[in-house]
Amino acid sequence: MAAKSSSDQDLLLKQLKAFDESKAGVKGIVDVGIIKVPEIFIHLPIVHSQVTETEFSIPVVDLADAAIGMGRHAEVIDGVRQAAETVGLFQVVNHEIPKRVLDEMLQAMRAFHELLKEVKAEYYSTDIKRKVSFVGSHKLARSSSRHSWRDSLTCDMSSGPLYPQELPEVCRDITLEYSKFAHKLSVRLFKLLSEGLGLKPDHLIGLDCANGHLVAGNYYPPCPEPELTIDSGEHRDVFFLTILLQDNITALQLLYKNQWIDVPPIPGALVVIIGDFLQLISYNRYISDTHRVIAKKEGPRVSVGCFFRYVQQEISAQRVYEPIKELTSKENPPIYRGTTVMDYVTGNFQKGLINGVPGLEYLKV
């Protein structure tokens, strides 16, 4: 459903202004007892289709004994490589993040989002330079007035020093602890992904793939009309790698062979998602997948994403990323031009969102 006149658009903008000024997020709308989805959240009807697990199952990689020199190392490399090459999304078990940490992280993010709105309002901001910010909903694209059905607390763990007191007290200690575990896991994964490309283990680390990350605690209130809106629209992740912690309600879906497939939560597992920049530098060996998070009547639901990306200093340095030279040759020249992360995010990625194609298409030689 789309606005058909300037008056419709004005109404949407007024609704959005009122929504932002409330600083209460999507949860604030639900708390007043709505039975209809407000106009600013309505999209075309969402088809919640899926194929059965007997036709396709999301890859699961057991990282146990993945250290160099141990017997399963080659098997683990092969599992990660195959999943990254064929699907672009997989789950990992035996990742060495304690169950206690996973449980407490989800509980703490739920606790933050269920604070009184007056307390959360202190963190409410749409300023992308702010290191800790709470925001209600997200635009599906810069050109759109339609928003997604979720609230997020984002914590930039890498752009300059993040002082503990900047984090909300209710989730402060566990966010810092979980962030350290997630970074350690990302280093393991980047080493395995490097070896899967036939490179030295530290190759991707040397490209600063694990230097910076953002922690986003997402809260999805129950939706009265889930067929009209979406928690996170169809997209591909921009950066190198995402590590996602889900609760026990299935809502994440992968687009595989033109069908939406549920990514069922596995107790203790984490979802790993390949981003556009890893596809770019791996010369299309690894693929960035298309996925979404559907709205549901069940809830509230919680997830925590760790997005491994550039650090602030690299934006000013304008580092250019391009296909790794060791993966190209005269017979197989690079098919993508190099780009800085900032140019890609503000240019090609946005064009892709608007036109419904991967942003990498605009970088092809």
Coordinates of C-alpha atoms in Angstrom, one line a residue:
M1 CA 0.0 0.0 0.0
A2 CA 1.5 3.4 -1.0
A3 CA 0.5 7.0 -0.6
K4 CA -1.1 8.2 -3.8
S5 CA -1.2 12.0 -3.3
S6 CA 0.7 14.9 -1.6
S7 CA -2.0 15.0 1.1
D8 CA -1.4 11.3 1.8
Q9 CA 2.3 11.9 2.0
D10 CA 1.8 14.9 4.4
L11 CA -0.3 12.7 6.6
L12 CA 2.5 10.1 6.7
L13 CA 5.0 12.8 7.6
K14 CA 2.8 14.1 10.4
Q15 CA 2.4 10.6 11.8
L16 CA 6.1 10.0 11.6
K17 CA 6.8 13.3 13.4
A18 CA 4.4 12.4 16.2
F19 CA 5.9 9.0 16.4
D20 CA 9.5 10.4 16.7
E21 CA 8.5 13.0 19.2
S22 CA 6.9 10.4 21.5
K23 CA 10.3 8.7 21.9
A24 CA 8.3 5.7 23.0
G25 CA 9.1 3.5 19.9
V26 CA 6.9 0.8 18.5
K27 CA 6.4 -0.6 21.9
G28 CA 4.8 2.6 22.9
I29 CA 2.2 2.2 20.2
V30 CA 1.4 -1.3 21.3
D31 CA 1.1 -0.3 24.9
V32 CA -1.8 1.9 24.2
G33 CA -3.8 -1.0 22.9
I34 CA -3.9 -0.5 19.2
I35 CA -5.8 -3.1 17.1
K36 CA -4.7 -1.7 13.7
V37 CA -1.2 -1.1 12.3
P38 CA -0.6 2.6 11.8
E39 CA -0.2 3.8 8.2
I40 CA 3.5 4.6 8.5
F41 CA 4.2 0.9 9.1
I42 CA 2.0 -0.5 6.3
H43 CA 3.6 -2.1 3.2
L44 CA 2.3 -4.3 0.5
P45 CA 0.8 -7.5 1.9
I46 CA 3.6 -9.7 3.3
V47 CA 3.6 -13.3 2.1
H48 CA 4.9 -15.5 4.9
S49 CA 5.7 -18.4 2.5
Q50 CA 8.3 -21.1 3.2
V51 CA 9.6 -24.5 2.0
T52 CA 9.7 -27.5 4.2
E53 CA 12.9 -28.6 6.0
T54 CA 12.9 -31.8 4.0
E55 CA 13.5 -29.7 0.8
F56 CA 16.2 -27.5 2.3
S57 CA 17.8 -27.0 5.7
I58 CA 19.9 -24.1 6.9
P59 CA 23.6 -25.3 7.3
V60 CA 24.8 -25.9 10.8
V61 CA 28.6 -25.9 11.4
D62 CA 30.1 -27.4 14.5
L63 CA 33.1 -25.3 15.5
A64 CA 34.4 -27.8 18.1
D65 CA 38.1 -28.5 17.8
A66 CA 38.5 -25.9 15.1
A67 CA 42.0 -24.8 16.4
I68 CA 44.9 -25.3 14.1
G69 CA 46.5 -28.7 14.5
M70 CA 43.4 -30.4 15.8
G71 CA 41.9 -33.3 13.8
R72 CA 38.6 -31.6 12.8
H73 CA 40.2 -28.4 11.6
A74 CA 40.0 -29.2 7.8
E75 CA 36.4 -30.5 8.3
V76 CA 35.4 -27.2 10.0
I77 CA 37.0 -25.1 7.3
D78 CA 35.2 -27.1 4.7
G79 CA 31.8 -26.7 6.5
V80 CA 32.2 -22.9 6.8
R81 CA 33.4 -22.6 3.2
Q82 CA 30.6 -24.5 1.7
A83 CA 28.0 -22.6 3.7
A84 CA 29.5 -19.3 2.8
E85 CA 29.8 -20.2 -0.9
T86 CA 26.3 -21.7 -1.4
V87 CA 23.9 -20.1 1.1
G88 CA 25.6 -17.1 2.7
L89 CA 23.9 -17.8 6.0
F90 CA 24.5 -20.6 8.4
Q91 CA 24.3 -21.4 12.1
V92 CA 27.3 -22.3 14.4
V93 CA 27.3 -24.4 17.5
N94 CA 30.1 -25.0 20.0
H95 CA 31.3 -21.5 19.4
E96 CA 32.6 -21.1 23.0
I97 CA 30.2 -18.3 24.1
P98 CA 28.7 -19.6 27.3
K99 CA 24.9 -20.2 27.4
R100 CA 24.7 -18.0 30.5
V101 CA 26.1 -15.1 28.4
L102 CA 23.6 -15.7 25.6
D103 CA 20.7 -15.9 27.9
E104 CA 21.7 -12.8 29.9
M105 CA 22.2 -10.8 26.8
L106 CA 18.7 -11.5 25.5
Q107 CA 17.2 -10.9 28.9
A108 CA 19.1 -7.6 29.3
M109 CA 18.0 -6.3 25.9
R110 CA 14.4 -7.2 26.7
A111 CA 14.7 -5.4 30.1
F112 CA 16.0 -2.2 28.4
H113 CA 13.2 -2.1 25.9
E114 CA 10.6 -2.7 28.7
L115 CA 11.9 0.2 30.8
L116 CA 9.5 3.2 31.3
K117 CA 9.5 5.3 28.2
E118 CA 10.8 8.3 30.2
V119 CA 13.9 6.3 31.0
K120 CA 14.5 5.1 27.5
A121 CA 13.9 8.6 26.1
E122 CA 17.3 9.6 27.4
Y123 CA 18.9 7.4 24.8
Y124 CA 16.4 8.2 21.9
S125 CA 18.3 9.6 18.9
T126 CA 18.5 9.3 15.2
D127 CA 22.1 10.7 15.1
I128 CA 24.2 8.0 13.5
K129 CA 27.3 9.5 15.2
R130 CA 26.0 8.8 18.6
K131 CA 27.7 5.8 20.1
V132 CA 24.7 4.5 22.1
S133 CA 21.2 5.3 20.8
F134 CA 17.6 4.0 21.1
V135 CA 15.5 4.3 18.0
G136 CA 11.9 3.3 17.4
S137 CA 11.4 1.7 13.9
H138 CA 13.6 2.0 10.8
K139 CA 13.0 3.3 7.3
L140 CA 13.1 0.5 4.8
A141 CA 14.9 2.9 2.4
R142 CA 15.8 6.5 2.4
S143 CA 13.2 7.2 -0.2
S144 CA 10.5 5.6 1.8
S145 CA 8.1 7.0 4.4
R146 CA 7.3 3.4 5.5
H147 CA 8.9 2.0 8.6
S148 CA 9.6 -1.4 10.0
W149 CA 8.0 -2.9 13.1
R150 CA 10.8 -2.9 15.7
D151 CA 12.8 -0.9 18.2
S152 CA 16.5 -1.0 18.5
L153 CA 19.2 -0.1 21.0
T154 CA 22.5 0.3 19.1
C155 CA 25.9 0.4 20.7
D156 CA 29.0 1.2 18.7
M157 CA 31.8 -0.8 20.3
S158 CA 34.6 0.6 18.1
S159 CA 34.3 4.2 17.1
G160 CA 36.5 5.7 19.7
P161 CA 36.4 4.8 23.4
L162 CA 33.0 3.6 24.7
Y163 CA 32.8 4.4 28.4
P164 CA 30.7 1.9 30.4
Q165 CA 28.6 4.7 31.8
E166 CA 27.4 5.5 28.3
L167 CA 25.5 2.2 28.2
P168 CA 22.2 1.8 30.0
E169 CA 22.7 0.3 33.4
V170 CA 20.2 -2.5 32.9
C171 CA 22.3 -4.0 30.1
R172 CA 25.7 -2.5 30.7
D173 CA 27.8 -5.3 32.0
I174 CA 26.5 -8.1 29.9
T175 CA 26.7 -6.0 26.7
L176 CA 30.4 -5.4 27.3
E177 CA 30.9 -9.1 28.2
Y178 CA 29.0 -10.3 25.2
S179 CA 30.8 -7.9 22.8
K180 CA 34.2 -9.3 23.8
F181 CA 33.0 -12.9 23.2
A182 CA 31.4 -12.0 19.9
H183 CA 34.6 -10.3 18.7
K184 CA 36.7 -13.3 19.7
L185 CA 34.2 -15.5 17.7
S186 CA 34.5 -13.2 14.7
V187 CA 38.2 -13.6 14.7
R188 CA 37.8 -17.4 14.6
L189 CA 35.3 -17.1 11.8
F190 CA 37.4 -14.8 9.7
K191 CA 40.4 -17.1 10.1
L192 CA 38.3 -20.1 8.9
L193 CA 36.9 -18.0 6.0
S194 CA 40.4 -17.0 5.0
E195 CA 41.6 -20.6 4.9
G196 CA 38.5 -21.5 3.0
L197 CA 39.7 -19.1 0.3
G198 CA 43.1 -20.8 0.3
L199 CA 44.7 -17.8 2.1
K200 CA 46.7 -17.6 5.3
P201 CA 44.5 -17.6 8.4
D202 CA 45.1 -13.9 9.2
H203 CA 44.4 -12.5 5.7
L204 CA 40.9 -11.2 6.4
I205 CA 42.0 -10.0 9.8
G206 CA 44.8 -8.0 8.1
L207 CA 42.1 -6.2 6.0
D208 CA 40.5 -5.0 9.3
C209 CA 37.4 -7.1 8.9
A210 CA 37.1 -7.6 12.6
N211 CA 38.3 -4.2 13.8
G212 CA 35.0 -2.6 14.4
H213 CA 31.5 -3.8 15.3
L214 CA 28.1 -2.5 16.3
V215 CA 25.8 -4.3 18.8
A216 CA 22.1 -3.9 18.1
G217 CA 19.5 -5.2 20.5
N218 CA 16.2 -5.5 18.6
Y219 CA 12.8 -5.7 20.2
Y220 CA 9.8 -6.8 18.1
P221 CA 6.5 -6.1 19.8
P222 CA 3.5 -8.4 19.0
C223 CA 1.8 -7.1 15.8
P224 CA -2.0 -7.1 15.4
E225 CA -1.8 -7.3 11.6
P226 CA 1.5 -9.0 10.7
E227 CA 0.5 -9.5 7.1
L228 CA 0.6 -5.7 6.6
T229 CA 4.1 -4.9 8.0
I230 CA 7.5 -6.4 8.6
D231 CA 10.0 -6.3 11.4
S232 CA 13.0 -6.0 9.0
G233 CA 12.5 -5.7 5.3
E234 CA 14.1 -7.8 2.6
H235 CA 17.8 -6.8 2.5
R236 CA 21.4 -8.0 2.3
D237 CA 23.8 -7.0 5.1
V238 CA 26.3 -4.3 4.0
F239 CA 29.5 -5.0 5.9
F240 CA 31.7 -8.0 6.3
L241 CA 29.9 -10.4 8.7
T242 CA 27.0 -10.4 11.1
I243 CA 26.7 -12.7 14.2
L244 CA 23.0 -12.9 15.2
L245 CA 21.6 -14.2 18.5
Q246 CA 17.9 -15.1 18.2
D247 CA 15.3 -15.9 20.9
N248 CA 13.1 -19.0 20.5
I249 CA 10.4 -17.6 18.2
T250 CA 11.1 -18.2 14.5
A251 CA 10.9 -15.0 12.5
L252 CA 14.1 -14.7 10.5
Q253 CA 13.8 -15.9 6.9
L254 CA 16.3 -16.5 4.1
L255 CA 15.5 -16.0 0.4
Y256 CA 16.7 -19.2 -1.3
K257 CA 15.9 -20.1 -4.9
N258 CA 13.1 -17.5 -4.9
Q259 CA 11.4 -19.0 -1.8
W260 CA 11.4 -17.7 1.8
I261 CA 12.8 -20.3 4.2
D262 CA 12.5 -20.1 8.0
V263 CA 15.8 -20.0 9.9
P264 CA 14.7 -21.9 13.0
P265 CA 16.4 -21.0 16.3
I266 CA 18.6 -23.8 17.6
P267 CA 19.2 -23.6 21.4
G268 CA 22.7 -22.3 22.0
A269 CA 23.4 -21.6 18.3
L270 CA 24.3 -18.3 16.6
V271 CA 23.4 -17.3 13.0
V272 CA 26.3 -16.1 10.8
I273 CA 25.5 -13.9 7.8
I274 CA 27.9 -13.0 5.0
G275 CA 27.8 -9.3 4.0
D276 CA 28.3 -7.5 0.7
F277 CA 31.9 -6.4 1.5
L278 CA 32.9 -10.0 2.1
Q279 CA 31.4 -11.0 -1.2
L280 CA 33.2 -8.1 -2.9
I281 CA 36.7 -8.9 -1.5
S282 CA 36.3 -12.7 -1.9
Y283 CA 35.7 -12.2 -5.6
N284 CA 32.2 -13.7 -5.3
R285 CA 33.5 -16.8 -3.7
Y286 CA 31.3 -16.0 -0.7
I287 CA 27.8 -14.8 -1.2
S288 CA 25.8 -12.1 0.6
D289 CA 22.3 -13.5 1.2
T290 CA 18.9 -11.8 1.1
H291 CA 16.9 -12.2 4.3
R292 CA 14.2 -10.5 6.3
V293 CA 12.5 -10.7 9.7
I294 CA 8.7 -11.1 9.5
A295 CA 6.2 -9.6 12.0
K296 CA 4.2 -11.9 14.2
K297 CA 1.3 -11.8 16.6
E298 CA 3.5 -13.7 19.1
G299 CA 5.8 -11.8 21.2
P300 CA 7.5 -9.7 22.2
R301 CA 10.6 -11.1 20.6
V302 CA 14.2 -10.1 21.0
S303 CA 17.4 -10.6 18.9
V304 CA 20.9 -9.2 19.2
G305 CA 23.1 -8.6 16.1
C306 CA 26.8 -7.9 16.0
F307 CA 27.7 -6.2 12.8
F308 CA 31.4 -6.4 11.9
R309 CA 32.4 -3.4 9.8
Y310 CA 34.8 -0.5 9.4
V311 CA 36.0 1.6 12.2
Q312 CA 35.5 5.4 12.2
Q313 CA 39.2 6.1 11.5
E314 CA 39.0 4.1 8.2
I315 CA 36.2 6.4 7.0
S316 CA 38.4 9.4 7.1
A317 CA 41.3 7.4 5.6
Q318 CA 38.9 6.4 2.7
R319 CA 40.3 2.9 2.5
V320 CA 39.4 1.3 -0.8
Y321 CA 38.2 -2.3 -0.7
E322 CA 38.4 -4.5 -3.9
P323 CA 38.7 -8.2 -4.8
I324 CA 41.7 -9.8 -3.1
K325 CA 44.5 -9.9 -5.6
E326 CA 45.4 -13.5 -4.7
L327 CA 42.0 -14.6 -5.9
T328 CA 42.2 -12.9 -9.3
S329 CA 44.4 -13.4 -12.4
K330 CA 44.7 -12.4 -16.0
E331 CA 42.3 -15.2 -16.9
N332 CA 39.9 -14.2 -14.1
P333 CA 40.2 -10.4 -13.7
P334 CA 38.2 -8.5 -11.0
I335 CA 34.6 -8.0 -11.9
Y336 CA 34.1 -5.2 -9.3
R337 CA 35.6 -1.8 -9.0
G338 CA 37.1 -0.9 -5.6
T339 CA 35.1 1.3 -3.3
T340 CA 35.2 2.8 0.1
V341 CA 32.7 1.7 2.7
M342 CA 31.2 5.2 3.0
D343 CA 30.8 5.6 -0.8
Y344 CA 29.1 2.2 -1.0
V345 CA 26.7 2.8 1.9
T346 CA 25.6 6.2 0.8
G347 CA 25.7 5.5 -3.0
N348 CA 25.4 2.0 -4.5
F349 CA 23.8 0.3 -1.5
Q350 CA 21.1 3.0 -1.4
K351 CA 20.5 2.7 -5.1
G352 CA 20.1 -1.1 -4.7
L353 CA 17.5 -0.6 -2.0
I354 CA 15.5 1.8 -4.1
N355 CA 15.7 -0.4 -7.3
G356 CA 15.4 -3.8 -5.7
V357 CA 18.9 -5.1 -6.8
P358 CA 22.1 -5.8 -4.9
G359 CA 24.2 -2.7 -4.5
L360 CA 27.2 -4.7 -5.8
E361 CA 25.6 -4.7 -9.2
Y362 CA 26.6 -1.0 -9.6
L363 CA 30.2 -1.8 -8.9
K364 CA 30.6 -4.3 -11.8
V365 CA 33.3 -3.4 -14.3

